[in-house]
CSV table of C-alpha atoms and ligand atoms in Angstrom, one decimal:
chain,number,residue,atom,x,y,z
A,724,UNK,CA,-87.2,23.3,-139.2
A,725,UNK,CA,-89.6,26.3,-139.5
A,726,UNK,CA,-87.6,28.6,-142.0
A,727,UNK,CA,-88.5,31.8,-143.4
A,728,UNK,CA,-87.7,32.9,-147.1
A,729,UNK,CA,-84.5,34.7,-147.2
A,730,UNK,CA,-85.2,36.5,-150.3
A,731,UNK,CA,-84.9,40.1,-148.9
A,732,UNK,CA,-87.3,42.8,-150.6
A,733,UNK,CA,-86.2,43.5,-154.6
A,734,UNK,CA,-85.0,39.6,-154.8
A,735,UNK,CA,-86.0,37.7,-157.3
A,736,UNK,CA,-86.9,34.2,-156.7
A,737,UNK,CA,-85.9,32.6,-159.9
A,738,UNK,CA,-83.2,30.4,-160.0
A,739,UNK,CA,-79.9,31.3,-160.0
A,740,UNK,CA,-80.2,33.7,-156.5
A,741,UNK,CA,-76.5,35.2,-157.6
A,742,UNK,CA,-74.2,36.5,-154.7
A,743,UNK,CA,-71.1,38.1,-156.2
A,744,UNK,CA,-68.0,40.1,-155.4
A,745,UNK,CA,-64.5,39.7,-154.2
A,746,UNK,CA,-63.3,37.4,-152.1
A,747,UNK,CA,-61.5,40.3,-150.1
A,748,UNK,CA,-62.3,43.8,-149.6
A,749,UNK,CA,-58.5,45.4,-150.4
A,750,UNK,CA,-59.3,48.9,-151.2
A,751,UNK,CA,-61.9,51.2,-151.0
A,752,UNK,CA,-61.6,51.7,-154.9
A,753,UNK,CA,-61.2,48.0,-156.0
A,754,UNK,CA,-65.0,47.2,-153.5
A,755,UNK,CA,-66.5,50.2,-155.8
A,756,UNK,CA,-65.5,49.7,-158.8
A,757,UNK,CA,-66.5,46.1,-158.7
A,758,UNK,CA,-69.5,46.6,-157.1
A,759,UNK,CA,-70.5,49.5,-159.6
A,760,UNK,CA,-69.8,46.8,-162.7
A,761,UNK,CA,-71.8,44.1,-160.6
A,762,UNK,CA,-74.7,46.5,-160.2
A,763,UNK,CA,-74.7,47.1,-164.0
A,764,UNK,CA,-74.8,43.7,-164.3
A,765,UNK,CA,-78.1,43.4,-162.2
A,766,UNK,CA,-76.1,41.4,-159.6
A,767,UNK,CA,-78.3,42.3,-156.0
A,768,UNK,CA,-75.8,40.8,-153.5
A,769,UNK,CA,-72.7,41.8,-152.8
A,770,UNK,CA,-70.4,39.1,-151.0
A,771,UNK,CA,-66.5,40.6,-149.9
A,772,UNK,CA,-64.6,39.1,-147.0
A,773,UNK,CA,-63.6,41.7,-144.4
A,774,UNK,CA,-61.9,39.4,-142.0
A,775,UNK,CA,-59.9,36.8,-144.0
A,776,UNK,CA,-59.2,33.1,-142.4
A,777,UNK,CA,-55.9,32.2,-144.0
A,778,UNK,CA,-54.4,28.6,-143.9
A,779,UNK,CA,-51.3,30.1,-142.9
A,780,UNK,CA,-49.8,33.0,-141.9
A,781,UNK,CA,-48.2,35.8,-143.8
A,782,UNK,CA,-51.1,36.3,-146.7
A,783,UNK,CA,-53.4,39.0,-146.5
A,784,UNK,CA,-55.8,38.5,-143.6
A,785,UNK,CA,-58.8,40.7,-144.4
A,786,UNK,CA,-59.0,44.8,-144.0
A,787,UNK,CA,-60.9,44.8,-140.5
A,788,UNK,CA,-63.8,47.4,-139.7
A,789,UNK,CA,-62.2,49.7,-142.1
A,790,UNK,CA,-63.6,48.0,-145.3
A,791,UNK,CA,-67.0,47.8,-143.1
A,792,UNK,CA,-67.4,51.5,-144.6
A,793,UNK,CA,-66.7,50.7,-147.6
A,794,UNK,CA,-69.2,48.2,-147.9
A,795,UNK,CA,-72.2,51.2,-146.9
A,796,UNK,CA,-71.0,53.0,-149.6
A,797,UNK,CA,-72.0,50.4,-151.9
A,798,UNK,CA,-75.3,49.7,-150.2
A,799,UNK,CA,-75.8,53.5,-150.3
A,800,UNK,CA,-74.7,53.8,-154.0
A,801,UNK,CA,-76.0,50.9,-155.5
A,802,UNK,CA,-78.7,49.5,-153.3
A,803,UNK,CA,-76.9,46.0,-153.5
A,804,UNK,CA,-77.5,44.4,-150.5
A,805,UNK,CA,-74.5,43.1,-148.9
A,806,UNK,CA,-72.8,39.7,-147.0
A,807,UNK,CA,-70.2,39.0,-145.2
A,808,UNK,CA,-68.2,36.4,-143.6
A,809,UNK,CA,-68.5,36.1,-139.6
A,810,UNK,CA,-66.2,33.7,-137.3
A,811,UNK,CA,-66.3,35.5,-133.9
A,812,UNK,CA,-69.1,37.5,-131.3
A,813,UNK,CA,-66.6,40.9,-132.5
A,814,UNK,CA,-67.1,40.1,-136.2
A,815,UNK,CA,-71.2,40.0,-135.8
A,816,UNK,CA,-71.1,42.9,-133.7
A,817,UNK,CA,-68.9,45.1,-136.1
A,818,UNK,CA,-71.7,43.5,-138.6
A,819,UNK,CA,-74.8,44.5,-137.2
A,820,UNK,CA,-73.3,47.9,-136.3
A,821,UNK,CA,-72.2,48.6,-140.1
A,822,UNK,CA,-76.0,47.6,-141.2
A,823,UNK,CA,-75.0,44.4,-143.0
A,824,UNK,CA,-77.6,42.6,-144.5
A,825,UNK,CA,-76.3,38.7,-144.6
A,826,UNK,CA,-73.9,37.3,-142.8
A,827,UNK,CA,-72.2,33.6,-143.9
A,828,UNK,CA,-70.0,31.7,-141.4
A,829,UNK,CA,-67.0,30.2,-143.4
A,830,UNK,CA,-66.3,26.8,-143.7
A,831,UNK,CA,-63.2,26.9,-141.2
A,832,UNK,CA,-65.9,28.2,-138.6
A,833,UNK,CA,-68.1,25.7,-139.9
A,834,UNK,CA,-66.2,22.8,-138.2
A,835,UNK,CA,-65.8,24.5,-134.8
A,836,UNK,CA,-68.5,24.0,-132.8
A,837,UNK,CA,-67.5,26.6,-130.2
A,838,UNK,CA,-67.3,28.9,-133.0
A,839,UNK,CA,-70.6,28.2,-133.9
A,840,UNK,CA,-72.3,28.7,-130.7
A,841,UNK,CA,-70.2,32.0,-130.1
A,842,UNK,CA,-71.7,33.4,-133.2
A,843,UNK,CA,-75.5,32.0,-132.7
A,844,UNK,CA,-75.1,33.7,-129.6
A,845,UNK,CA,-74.2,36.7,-131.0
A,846,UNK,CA,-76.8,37.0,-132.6
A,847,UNK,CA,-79.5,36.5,-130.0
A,848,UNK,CA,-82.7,38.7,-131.1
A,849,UNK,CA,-81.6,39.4,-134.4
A,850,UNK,CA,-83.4,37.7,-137.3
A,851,UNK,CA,-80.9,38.9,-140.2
A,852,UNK,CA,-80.2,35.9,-142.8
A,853,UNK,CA,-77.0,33.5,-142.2
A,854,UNK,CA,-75.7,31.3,-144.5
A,855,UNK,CA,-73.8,28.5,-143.2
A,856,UNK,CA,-71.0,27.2,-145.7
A,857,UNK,CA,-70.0,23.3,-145.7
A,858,UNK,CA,-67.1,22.5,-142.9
A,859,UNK,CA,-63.6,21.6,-144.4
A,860,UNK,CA,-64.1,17.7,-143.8
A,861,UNK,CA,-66.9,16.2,-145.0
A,862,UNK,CA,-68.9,15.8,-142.5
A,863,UNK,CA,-72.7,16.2,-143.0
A,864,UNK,CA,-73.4,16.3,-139.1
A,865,UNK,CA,-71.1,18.6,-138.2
A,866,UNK,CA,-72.7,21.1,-141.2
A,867,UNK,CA,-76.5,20.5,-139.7
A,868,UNK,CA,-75.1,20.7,-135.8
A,869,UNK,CA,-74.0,24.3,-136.9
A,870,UNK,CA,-77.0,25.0,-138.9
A,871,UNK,CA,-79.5,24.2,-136.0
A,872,UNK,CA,-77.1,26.1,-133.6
A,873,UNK,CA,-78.5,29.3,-135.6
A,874,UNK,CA,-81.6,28.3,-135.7
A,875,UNK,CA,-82.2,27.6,-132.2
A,876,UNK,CA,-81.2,31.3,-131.2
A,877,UNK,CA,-84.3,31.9,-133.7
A,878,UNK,CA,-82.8,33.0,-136.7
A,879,UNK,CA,-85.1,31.5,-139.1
A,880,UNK,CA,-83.6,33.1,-142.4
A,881,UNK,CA,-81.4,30.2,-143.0
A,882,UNK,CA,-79.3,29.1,-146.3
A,883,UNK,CA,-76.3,26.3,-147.0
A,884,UNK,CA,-73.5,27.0,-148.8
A,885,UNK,CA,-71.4,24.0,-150.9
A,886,UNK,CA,-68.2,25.1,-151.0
A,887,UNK,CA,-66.3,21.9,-151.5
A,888,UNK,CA,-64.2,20.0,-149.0
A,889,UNK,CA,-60.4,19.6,-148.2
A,890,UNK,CA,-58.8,16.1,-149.6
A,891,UNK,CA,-55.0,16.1,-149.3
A,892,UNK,CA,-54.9,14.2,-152.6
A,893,UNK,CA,-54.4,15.9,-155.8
A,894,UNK,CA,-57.6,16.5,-157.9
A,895,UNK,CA,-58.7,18.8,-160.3
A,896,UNK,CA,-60.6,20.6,-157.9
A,897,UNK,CA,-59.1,22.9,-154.8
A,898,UNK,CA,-62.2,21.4,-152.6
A,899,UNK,CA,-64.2,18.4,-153.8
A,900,UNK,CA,-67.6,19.0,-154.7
A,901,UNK,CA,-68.6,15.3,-152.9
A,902,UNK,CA,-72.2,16.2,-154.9
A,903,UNK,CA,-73.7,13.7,-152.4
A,904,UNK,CA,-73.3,15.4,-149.2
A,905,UNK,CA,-75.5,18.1,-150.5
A,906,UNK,CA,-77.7,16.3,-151.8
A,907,UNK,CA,-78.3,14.3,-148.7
A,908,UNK,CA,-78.7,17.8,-146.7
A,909,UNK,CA,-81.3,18.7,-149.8
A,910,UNK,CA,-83.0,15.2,-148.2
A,911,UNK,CA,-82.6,16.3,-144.1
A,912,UNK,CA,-83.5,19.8,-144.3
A,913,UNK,CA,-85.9,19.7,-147.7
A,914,UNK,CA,-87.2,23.6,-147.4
A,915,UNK,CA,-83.6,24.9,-146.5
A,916,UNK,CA,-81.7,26.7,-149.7
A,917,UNK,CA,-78.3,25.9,-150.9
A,918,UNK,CA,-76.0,27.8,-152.7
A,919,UNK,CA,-72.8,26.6,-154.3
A,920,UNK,CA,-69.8,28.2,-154.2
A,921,UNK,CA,-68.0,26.9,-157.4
A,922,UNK,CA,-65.0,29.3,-157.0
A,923,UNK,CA,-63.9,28.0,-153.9
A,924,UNK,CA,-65.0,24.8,-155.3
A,925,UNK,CA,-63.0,24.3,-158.7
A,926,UNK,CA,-60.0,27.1,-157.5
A,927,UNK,CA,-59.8,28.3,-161.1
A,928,UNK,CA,-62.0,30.3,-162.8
A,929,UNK,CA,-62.1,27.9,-166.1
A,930,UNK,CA,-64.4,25.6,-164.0
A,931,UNK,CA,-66.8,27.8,-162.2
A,932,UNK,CA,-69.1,27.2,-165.4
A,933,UNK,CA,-69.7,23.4,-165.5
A,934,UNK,CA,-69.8,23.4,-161.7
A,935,UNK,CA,-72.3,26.3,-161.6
A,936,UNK,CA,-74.6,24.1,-164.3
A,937,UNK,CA,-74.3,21.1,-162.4
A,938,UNK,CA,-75.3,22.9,-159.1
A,939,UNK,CA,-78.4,24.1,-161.0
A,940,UNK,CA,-79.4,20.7,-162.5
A,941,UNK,CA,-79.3,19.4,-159.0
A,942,UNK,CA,-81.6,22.1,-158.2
A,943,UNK,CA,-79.1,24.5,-156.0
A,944,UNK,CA,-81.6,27.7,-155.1
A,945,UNK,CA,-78.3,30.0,-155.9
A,946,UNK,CA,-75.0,31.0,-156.5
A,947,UNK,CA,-71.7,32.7,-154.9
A,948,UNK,CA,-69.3,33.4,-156.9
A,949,UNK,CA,-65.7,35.6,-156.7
A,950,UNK,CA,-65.7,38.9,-159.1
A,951,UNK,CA,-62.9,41.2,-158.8
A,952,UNK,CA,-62.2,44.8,-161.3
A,953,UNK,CA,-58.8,43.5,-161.8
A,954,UNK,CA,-58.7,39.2,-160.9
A,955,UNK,CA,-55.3,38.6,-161.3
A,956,UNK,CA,-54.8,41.2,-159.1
A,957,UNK,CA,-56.4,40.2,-156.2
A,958,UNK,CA,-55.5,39.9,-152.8
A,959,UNK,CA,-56.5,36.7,-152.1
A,960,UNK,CA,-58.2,34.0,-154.8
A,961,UNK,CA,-56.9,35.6,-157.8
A,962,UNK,CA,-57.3,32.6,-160.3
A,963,UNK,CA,-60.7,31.9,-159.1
A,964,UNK,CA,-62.1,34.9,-159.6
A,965,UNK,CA,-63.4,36.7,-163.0
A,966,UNK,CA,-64.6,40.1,-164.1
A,967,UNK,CA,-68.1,40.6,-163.3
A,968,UNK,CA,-68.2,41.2,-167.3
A,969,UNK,CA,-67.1,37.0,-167.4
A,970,UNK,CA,-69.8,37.1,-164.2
A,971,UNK,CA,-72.5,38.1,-166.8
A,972,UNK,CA,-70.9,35.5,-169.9
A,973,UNK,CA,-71.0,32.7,-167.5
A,974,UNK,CA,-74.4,32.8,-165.7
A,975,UNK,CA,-76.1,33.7,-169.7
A,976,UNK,CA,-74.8,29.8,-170.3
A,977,UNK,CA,-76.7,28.5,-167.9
A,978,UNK,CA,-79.2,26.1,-168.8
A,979,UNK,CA,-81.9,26.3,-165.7
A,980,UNK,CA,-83.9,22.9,-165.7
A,981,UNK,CA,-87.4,22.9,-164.0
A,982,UNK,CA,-88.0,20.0,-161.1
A,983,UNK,CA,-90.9,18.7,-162.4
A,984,UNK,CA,-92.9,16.9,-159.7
A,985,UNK,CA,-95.3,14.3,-161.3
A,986,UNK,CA,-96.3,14.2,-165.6
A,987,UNK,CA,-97.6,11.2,-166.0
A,988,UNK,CA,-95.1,9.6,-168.0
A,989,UNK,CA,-92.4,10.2,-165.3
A,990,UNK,CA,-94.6,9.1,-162.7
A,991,UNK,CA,-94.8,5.7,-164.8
A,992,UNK,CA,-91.3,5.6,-165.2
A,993,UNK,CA,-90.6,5.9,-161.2
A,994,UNK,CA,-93.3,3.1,-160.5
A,995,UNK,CA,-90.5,1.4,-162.4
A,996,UNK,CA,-87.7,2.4,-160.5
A,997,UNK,CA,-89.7,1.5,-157.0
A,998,UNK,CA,-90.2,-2.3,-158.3
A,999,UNK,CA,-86.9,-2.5,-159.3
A,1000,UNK,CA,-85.5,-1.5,-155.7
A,1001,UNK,CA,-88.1,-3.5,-153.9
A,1002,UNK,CA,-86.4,-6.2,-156.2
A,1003,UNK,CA,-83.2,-5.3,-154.9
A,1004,UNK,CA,-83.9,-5.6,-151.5
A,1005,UNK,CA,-85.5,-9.0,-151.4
A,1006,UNK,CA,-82.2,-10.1,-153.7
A,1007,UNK,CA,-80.2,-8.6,-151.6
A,1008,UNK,CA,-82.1,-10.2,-148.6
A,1009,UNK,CA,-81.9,-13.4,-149.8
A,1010,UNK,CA,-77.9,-13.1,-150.1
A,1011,UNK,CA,-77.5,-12.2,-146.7
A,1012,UNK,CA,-79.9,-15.2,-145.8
A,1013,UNK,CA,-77.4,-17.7,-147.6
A,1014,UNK,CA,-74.3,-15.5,-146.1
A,1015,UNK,CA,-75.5,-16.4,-142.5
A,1016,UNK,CA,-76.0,-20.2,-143.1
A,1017,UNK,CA,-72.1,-19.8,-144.3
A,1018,UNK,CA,-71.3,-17.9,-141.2
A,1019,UNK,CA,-72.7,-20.9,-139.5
A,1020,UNK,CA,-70.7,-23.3,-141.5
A,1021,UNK,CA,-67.6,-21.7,-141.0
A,1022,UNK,CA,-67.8,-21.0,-137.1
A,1023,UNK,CA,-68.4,-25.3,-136.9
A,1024,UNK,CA,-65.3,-26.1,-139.5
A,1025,UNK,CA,-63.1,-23.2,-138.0
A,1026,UNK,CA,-62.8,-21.4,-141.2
A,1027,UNK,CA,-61.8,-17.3,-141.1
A,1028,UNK,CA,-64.7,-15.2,-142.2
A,1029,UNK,CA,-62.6,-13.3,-144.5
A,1030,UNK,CA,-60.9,-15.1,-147.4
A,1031,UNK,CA,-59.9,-12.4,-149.5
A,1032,UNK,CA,-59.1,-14.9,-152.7
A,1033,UNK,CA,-62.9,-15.5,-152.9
A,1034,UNK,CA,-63.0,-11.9,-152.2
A,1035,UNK,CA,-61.0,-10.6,-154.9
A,1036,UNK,CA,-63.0,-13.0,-157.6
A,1037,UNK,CA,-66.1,-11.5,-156.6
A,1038,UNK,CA,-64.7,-8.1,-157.3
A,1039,UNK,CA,-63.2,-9.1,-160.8
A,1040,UNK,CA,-66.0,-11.0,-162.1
A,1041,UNK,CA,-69.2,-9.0,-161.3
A,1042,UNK,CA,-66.9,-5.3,-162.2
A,1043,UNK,CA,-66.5,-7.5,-165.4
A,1044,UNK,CA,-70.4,-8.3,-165.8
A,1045,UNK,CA,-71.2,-5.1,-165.2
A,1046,UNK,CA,-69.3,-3.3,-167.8
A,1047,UNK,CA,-70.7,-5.8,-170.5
A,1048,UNK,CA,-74.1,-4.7,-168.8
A,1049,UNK,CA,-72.8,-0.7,-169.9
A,1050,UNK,CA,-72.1,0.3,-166.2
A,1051,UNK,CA,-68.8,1.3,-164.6
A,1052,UNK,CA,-66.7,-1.2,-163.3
A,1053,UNK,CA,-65.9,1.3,-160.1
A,1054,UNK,CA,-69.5,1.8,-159.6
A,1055,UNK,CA,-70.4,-2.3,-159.9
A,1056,UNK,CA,-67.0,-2.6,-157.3
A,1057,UNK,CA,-68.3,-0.1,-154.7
A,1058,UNK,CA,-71.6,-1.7,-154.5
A,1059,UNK,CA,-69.6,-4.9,-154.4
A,1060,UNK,CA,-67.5,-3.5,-151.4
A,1061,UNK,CA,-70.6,-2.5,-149.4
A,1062,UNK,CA,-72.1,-5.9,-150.0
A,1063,UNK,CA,-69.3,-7.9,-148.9
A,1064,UNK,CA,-68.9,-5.4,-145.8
A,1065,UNK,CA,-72.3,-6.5,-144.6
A,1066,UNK,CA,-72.1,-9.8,-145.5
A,1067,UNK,CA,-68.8,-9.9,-143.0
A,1068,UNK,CA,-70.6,-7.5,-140.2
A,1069,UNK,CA,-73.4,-10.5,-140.3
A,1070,UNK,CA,-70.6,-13.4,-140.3
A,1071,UNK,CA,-69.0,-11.7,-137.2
A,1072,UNK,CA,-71.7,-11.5,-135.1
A,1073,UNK,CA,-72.7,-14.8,-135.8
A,1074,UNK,CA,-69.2,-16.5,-134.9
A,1075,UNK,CA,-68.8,-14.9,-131.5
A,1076,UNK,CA,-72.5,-15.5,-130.7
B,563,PEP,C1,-64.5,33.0,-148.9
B,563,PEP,O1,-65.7,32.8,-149.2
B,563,PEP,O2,-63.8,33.8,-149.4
B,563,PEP,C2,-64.0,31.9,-148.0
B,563,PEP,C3,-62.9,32.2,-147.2
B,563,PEP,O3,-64.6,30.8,-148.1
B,563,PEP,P1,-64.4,29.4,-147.3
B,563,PEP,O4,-64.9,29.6,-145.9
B,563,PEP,O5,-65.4,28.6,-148.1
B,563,PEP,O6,-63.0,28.9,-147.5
B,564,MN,MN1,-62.1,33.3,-151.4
């Protein structure tokens, strides 16, 4: 993808790019006030919901093209730039008409790819930036089909947002970070930025800290993050947000690592790690070699490919080894899993050959 920087003028490029500000506009006091205290914090992006997409019905569902006012007061009185959340051809028209300056498609929107292509074509002819939040399920695809839907109506002022993913089971977070999926975007789409979201991400404001430092020591270009005057007030996402005074407390913590491409030392140290996984593949090669000629054996004697006993051993044994060998047992039984699930792919296709 050919992108263009979507640092607008006055931006700075260092790392943390910080997006802050409730997550819905309520009253026309509450959006100044809170931007006023951002702007005093140096914060240059304000971020409010205008339209809000609730999971059910009955909670507060955004202010409409009212608040859009509101929001060019605070561009007028603070020069904050200022995104919003888009999910239909009327939202990005009321947008552009109100002279916003980002717009981010939510991560409801996200999964809907006729949502998608509404607002890409929307937005025909207009190269203002769009973020693109993660979709509810974790699904990689579906987050780059949406991105390239934008960018093949030529906006070229692209970002991700990780916002964490739905799980029905119970976890410490409201949407799980799965680290992985953007970190295998980071791979696909290497000169696109992401932001994290750690307030919709952890749900409570106690962990938008660690999640914000792990963000940066994966080398996230920015942050968005809920502020609110008065949080446990809030409309929507009160125990997520925080005071844009905790705003300024929590991004001083930071640490902000550098990526460093090549010392010599570390480039010494990688040679390493390439040997090693060339190892692993011609182990791993070899196993599958002997797990055919069993495939063969067992399609002459009759023999099930699975036998779960054998199975089961495996799993014990080598999640055993590896915790003598200081590694998590999980980890060793996960590789274990995927090894097994190959080996019985391979075994199939050799018994119905
Ligand atoms: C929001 O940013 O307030 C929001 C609704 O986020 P998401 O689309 O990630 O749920
Ligand atoms: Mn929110």
């Amino acid at each position: 993808m050919e992108l263009e920087s979507i640092l607008l003028p006055g931006i700075c490029p260092e790392r943390p790019i910080v997006i802050s500000g409730p997550c819905s506009a309520e009253t026309e006091e509450q959006v100044i006030k809170t931007a006023k205290e951002l702007a005093d914090k140096n914060i240059k992006i304000f971020r409010a919901g205008i339209w809000k997409p609730r999971t059910k019905p009955g909670g507060f569902e955004g202010i409409g093209v009212e608040g859009l006012q509101w929001l060019k007061r605070v561009k007028k009185e603070t020069g904050m730039y200022i995104a919003i959340e888009v999910a239909t051809a009327q939202h990005v028209y009321e947008a552009l008409k109100a002279d916003i300056d980002i717009l981010w498609i939510g991560a409801r929107t996200t999964a809907n790819p006729f949502a998608v292509q509404e607002i890409a074509d929307a937005l025909k002819g207009v190269n203002i930036p769009v973020f693109i939040k993660n979709p509810v399920n974790p699904d990689l695809e579906l987050w780059i089909g949406a991105i390239e839907r934008i960018y093949n109506v030529g906006i070229t002022k692209l970002a991700a947002i990780h916002r964490g993913f739905s799980s029905f089971d119970k976890s410490i977070y409201r949407n799980l970070p799965n680290w992985h999926i953007p970190i295998e975007l980071r791979r696909r789409i290497p000169n696109l930025p992401i932001f994290n979201d750690p307030s919709h991400i952890g749900g409570k404001r106690e962990l938008i800290a660690s999640i914000s430092q792990q963000a940066m020591d994966l080398n996230f270009d920015g942050l968005i993050i809920e502020s609110h005057c008065c949080p446990d007030e809030a409309w929507s996402d009160a125990k997520q947000q925080v005071t844009p005074q905790v705003l300024e407390y929590i991004l001083s913590l930071l640490v902000i690592r550098d990526e460093i491409q090549s010392t010599e030392n570390l480039s010494v140290l990688r040679k390493q790690i390439d040997d090693c996984d060339n190892d692993l593949i011609q182990i791993l090669s070899k196993r599958m070699r002997v797990c055919r000629e069993i495939g063969i054996y067992k399609k002459e004697h009759n023999i099930t490919v699975l036998q779960s006993g054998r199975y089961n051993e495996i799993l014990e044994k080598r999640a055993e080894q590896g915790e003598v060998c200081n590694m998590d047992s999980d980890f060793i039984k996960n590789i274990f899993q995927a090894i097994h699930e190959e080996s019985v792919r391979q075994q199939i296709e050799i018994i119905n050959k």
